[in-house]
Amino acid sequence: METPVNLDNLREMTDGDRELEEALFQEFFSSAAELLSQLTQAVQTNNTEGWRAAAHALKGTSYNLGAKKLGDYCKIAQEQNDASRNTKEEILQNISSEYERVRAYIDAGEY
């Protein structure tokens, strides 16, 4: 099974500085948790602009970290801005599940 994060680009950016990588992971987790909350709220309140903005922001941070599949789900979310609530709930479930895979992989420290 493919790992949820490809750290090649991150390692190149940080020059292999593990401490800096850890700080970047923590910043990612903090911002991702807030953005997931914003996506959830946007679905509940039918806030299409909030949905698009949160999906766009999470897409960028995911791709920067090397979490391509998570970024791809966020791209779908952004493109499905006018989708039904049920569709958005399904997309959000995919995003949340993939986020948990990324988090578990990083937390395990096996990278």
mmCIF file of C-alpha atoms in Angstrom:
data_model
loop_
_atom_site.group_PDB
_atom_site.id
_atom_site.type_symbol
_atom_site.label_atom_id
_atom_site.label_comp_id
_atom_site.label_asym_id
_atom_site.label_seq_id
_atom_site.Cartn_x
_atom_site.Cartn_y
_atom_site.Cartn_z
ATOM 1 C CA MET A 1 0.000 0.000 0.000
ATOM 2 C CA GLU A 2 1.227 3.463 -0.879
ATOM 3 C CA THR A 3 2.227 5.661 2.045
ATOM 4 C CA PRO A 4 -0.103 8.626 2.650
ATOM 5 C CA VAL A 5 2.787 11.108 2.540
ATOM 6 C CA ASN A 6 5.721 11.446 0.151
ATOM 7 C CA LEU A 7 8.331 13.355 2.106
ATOM 8 C CA ASP A 8 10.909 13.757 -0.668
ATOM 9 C CA ASN A 9 10.049 17.396 -1.403
ATOM 10 C CA LEU A 10 9.747 18.258 2.282
ATOM 11 C CA ARG A 11 13.145 16.742 3.030
ATOM 12 C CA GLU A 12 14.632 18.690 0.151
ATOM 13 C CA MET A 13 13.112 21.938 1.465
ATOM 14 C CA THR A 14 14.281 21.291 5.035
ATOM 15 C CA ASP A 15 17.653 19.864 4.021
ATOM 16 C CA GLY A 16 16.807 16.839 6.174
ATOM 17 C CA ASP A 17 16.388 18.913 9.367
ATOM 18 C CA ARG A 18 14.197 16.579 11.422
ATOM 19 C CA GLU A 19 13.385 19.253 14.010
ATOM 20 C CA LEU A 20 12.130 21.617 11.312
ATOM 21 C CA GLU A 21 10.110 18.795 9.760
ATOM 22 C CA GLU A 22 8.458 18.095 13.124
ATOM 23 C CA ALA A 23 7.567 21.782 13.488
ATOM 24 C CA LEU A 24 6.059 21.786 9.990
ATOM 25 C CA PHE A 25 4.042 18.650 10.785
ATOM 26 C CA GLN A 26 2.625 20.254 13.926
ATOM 27 C CA GLU A 27 1.711 23.403 12.003
ATOM 28 C CA PHE A 28 0.034 21.248 9.354
ATOM 29 C CA PHE A 29 -1.980 19.313 11.958
ATOM 30 C CA SER A 30 -3.082 22.511 13.651
ATOM 31 C CA SER A 31 -4.204 24.226 10.463
ATOM 32 C CA ALA A 32 -5.730 21.050 8.995
ATOM 33 C CA ALA A 33 -7.861 20.486 12.096
ATOM 34 C CA GLU A 34 -9.193 24.038 11.838
ATOM 35 C CA LEU A 35 -9.846 23.678 8.103
ATOM 36 C CA LEU A 36 -11.676 20.363 8.628
ATOM 37 C CA SER A 37 -13.851 22.126 11.186
ATOM 38 C CA GLN A 38 -14.544 24.895 8.667
ATOM 39 C CA LEU A 39 -15.492 22.335 6.014
ATOM 40 C CA THR A 40 -17.874 20.635 8.436
ATOM 41 C CA GLN A 41 -19.477 23.934 9.377
ATOM 42 C CA ALA A 42 -19.750 24.949 5.718
ATOM 43 C CA VAL A 43 -21.660 21.749 4.934
ATOM 44 C CA GLN A 44 -24.000 22.247 7.886
ATOM 45 C CA THR A 45 -24.752 25.878 6.990
ATOM 46 C CA ASN A 46 -24.663 25.483 3.189
ATOM 47 C CA ASN A 47 -21.863 28.054 2.997
ATOM 48 C CA THR A 48 -20.463 27.466 -0.484
ATOM 49 C CA GLU A 49 -17.785 30.165 -0.212
ATOM 50 C CA GLY A 50 -16.612 28.799 3.150
ATOM 51 C CA TRP A 51 -16.499 25.297 1.653
ATOM 52 C CA ARG A 52 -14.459 26.428 -1.347
ATOM 53 C CA ALA A 53 -12.039 28.530 0.711
ATOM 54 C CA ALA A 54 -11.375 25.808 3.298
ATOM 55 C CA ALA A 55 -10.979 23.128 0.608
ATOM 56 C CA HIS A 56 -8.557 25.357 -1.299
ATOM 57 C CA ALA A 57 -6.450 26.097 1.788
ATOM 58 C CA LEU A 58 -6.299 22.450 2.887
ATOM 59 C CA LYS A 59 -5.440 21.392 -0.662
ATOM 60 C CA GLY A 60 -2.416 23.674 -0.689
ATOM 61 C CA THR A 61 -1.078 22.643 2.703
ATOM 62 C CA SER A 62 -1.626 18.966 1.889
ATOM 63 C CA TYR A 63 0.271 19.154 -1.381
ATOM 64 C CA ASN A 64 3.071 21.129 0.299
ATOM 65 C CA LEU A 65 3.435 18.400 2.927
ATOM 66 C CA GLY A 66 3.455 15.687 0.272
ATOM 67 C CA ALA A 67 0.018 14.294 1.164
ATOM 68 C CA LYS A 68 -1.050 13.987 -2.477
ATOM 69 C CA LYS A 69 -4.173 11.877 -1.994
ATOM 70 C CA LEU A 70 -5.444 14.245 0.692
ATOM 71 C CA GLY A 71 -4.738 17.170 -1.616
ATOM 72 C CA ASP A 72 -6.557 15.398 -4.440
ATOM 73 C CA TYR A 73 -9.658 14.931 -2.253
ATOM 74 C CA CYS A 74 -9.524 18.626 -1.366
ATOM 75 C CA LYS A 75 -9.254 19.499 -5.048
ATOM 76 C CA ILE A 76 -12.417 17.475 -5.680
ATOM 77 C CA ALA A 77 -14.108 19.325 -2.816
ATOM 78 C CA GLN A 78 -13.122 22.662 -4.294
ATOM 79 C CA GLU A 79 -14.401 21.646 -7.725
ATOM 80 C CA GLN A 80 -17.677 20.372 -6.225
ATOM 81 C CA ASN A 81 -18.474 23.692 -4.582
ATOM 82 C CA ASP A 82 -22.079 23.648 -5.812
ATOM 83 C CA ALA A 83 -22.690 19.965 -5.049
ATOM 84 C CA SER A 84 -25.530 18.732 -2.853
ATOM 85 C CA ARG A 85 -25.129 18.442 0.895
ATOM 86 C CA ASN A 86 -25.011 14.635 0.635
ATOM 87 C CA THR A 87 -22.224 14.779 -1.937
ATOM 88 C CA LYS A 88 -20.252 17.220 0.197
ATOM 89 C CA GLU A 89 -20.709 14.987 3.245
ATOM 90 C CA GLU A 90 -19.263 12.058 1.270
ATOM 91 C CA ILE A 91 -16.332 14.173 0.092
ATOM 92 C CA LEU A 92 -15.749 15.398 3.642
ATOM 93 C CA GLN A 93 -15.719 11.791 4.876
ATOM 94 C CA ASN A 94 -13.022 10.941 2.321
ATOM 95 C CA ILE A 95 -10.996 13.989 3.351
ATOM 96 C CA SER A 96 -11.342 13.152 7.053
ATOM 97 C CA SER A 97 -10.375 9.512 6.561
ATOM 98 C CA GLU A 98 -7.321 10.410 4.504
ATOM 99 C CA TYR A 99 -6.325 13.083 7.029
ATOM 100 C CA GLU A 100 -6.403 10.395 9.744
ATOM 101 C CA ARG A 101 -4.156 8.169 7.601
ATOM 102 C CA VAL A 102 -1.680 11.040 7.192
ATOM 103 C CA ARG A 103 -1.779 11.814 10.906
ATOM 104 C CA ALA A 104 -1.255 8.166 11.900
ATOM 105 C CA TYR A 105 1.662 7.826 9.485
ATOM 106 C CA ILE A 106 3.414 10.942 10.791
ATOM 107 C CA ASP A 107 2.635 10.153 14.446
ATOM 108 C CA ALA A 108 4.110 6.661 14.036
ATOM 109 C CA GLY A 109 7.391 8.297 13.027
ATOM 110 C CA GLU A 110 8.212 5.578 10.516
ATOM 111 C CA TYR A 111 9.251 7.927 7.743
#
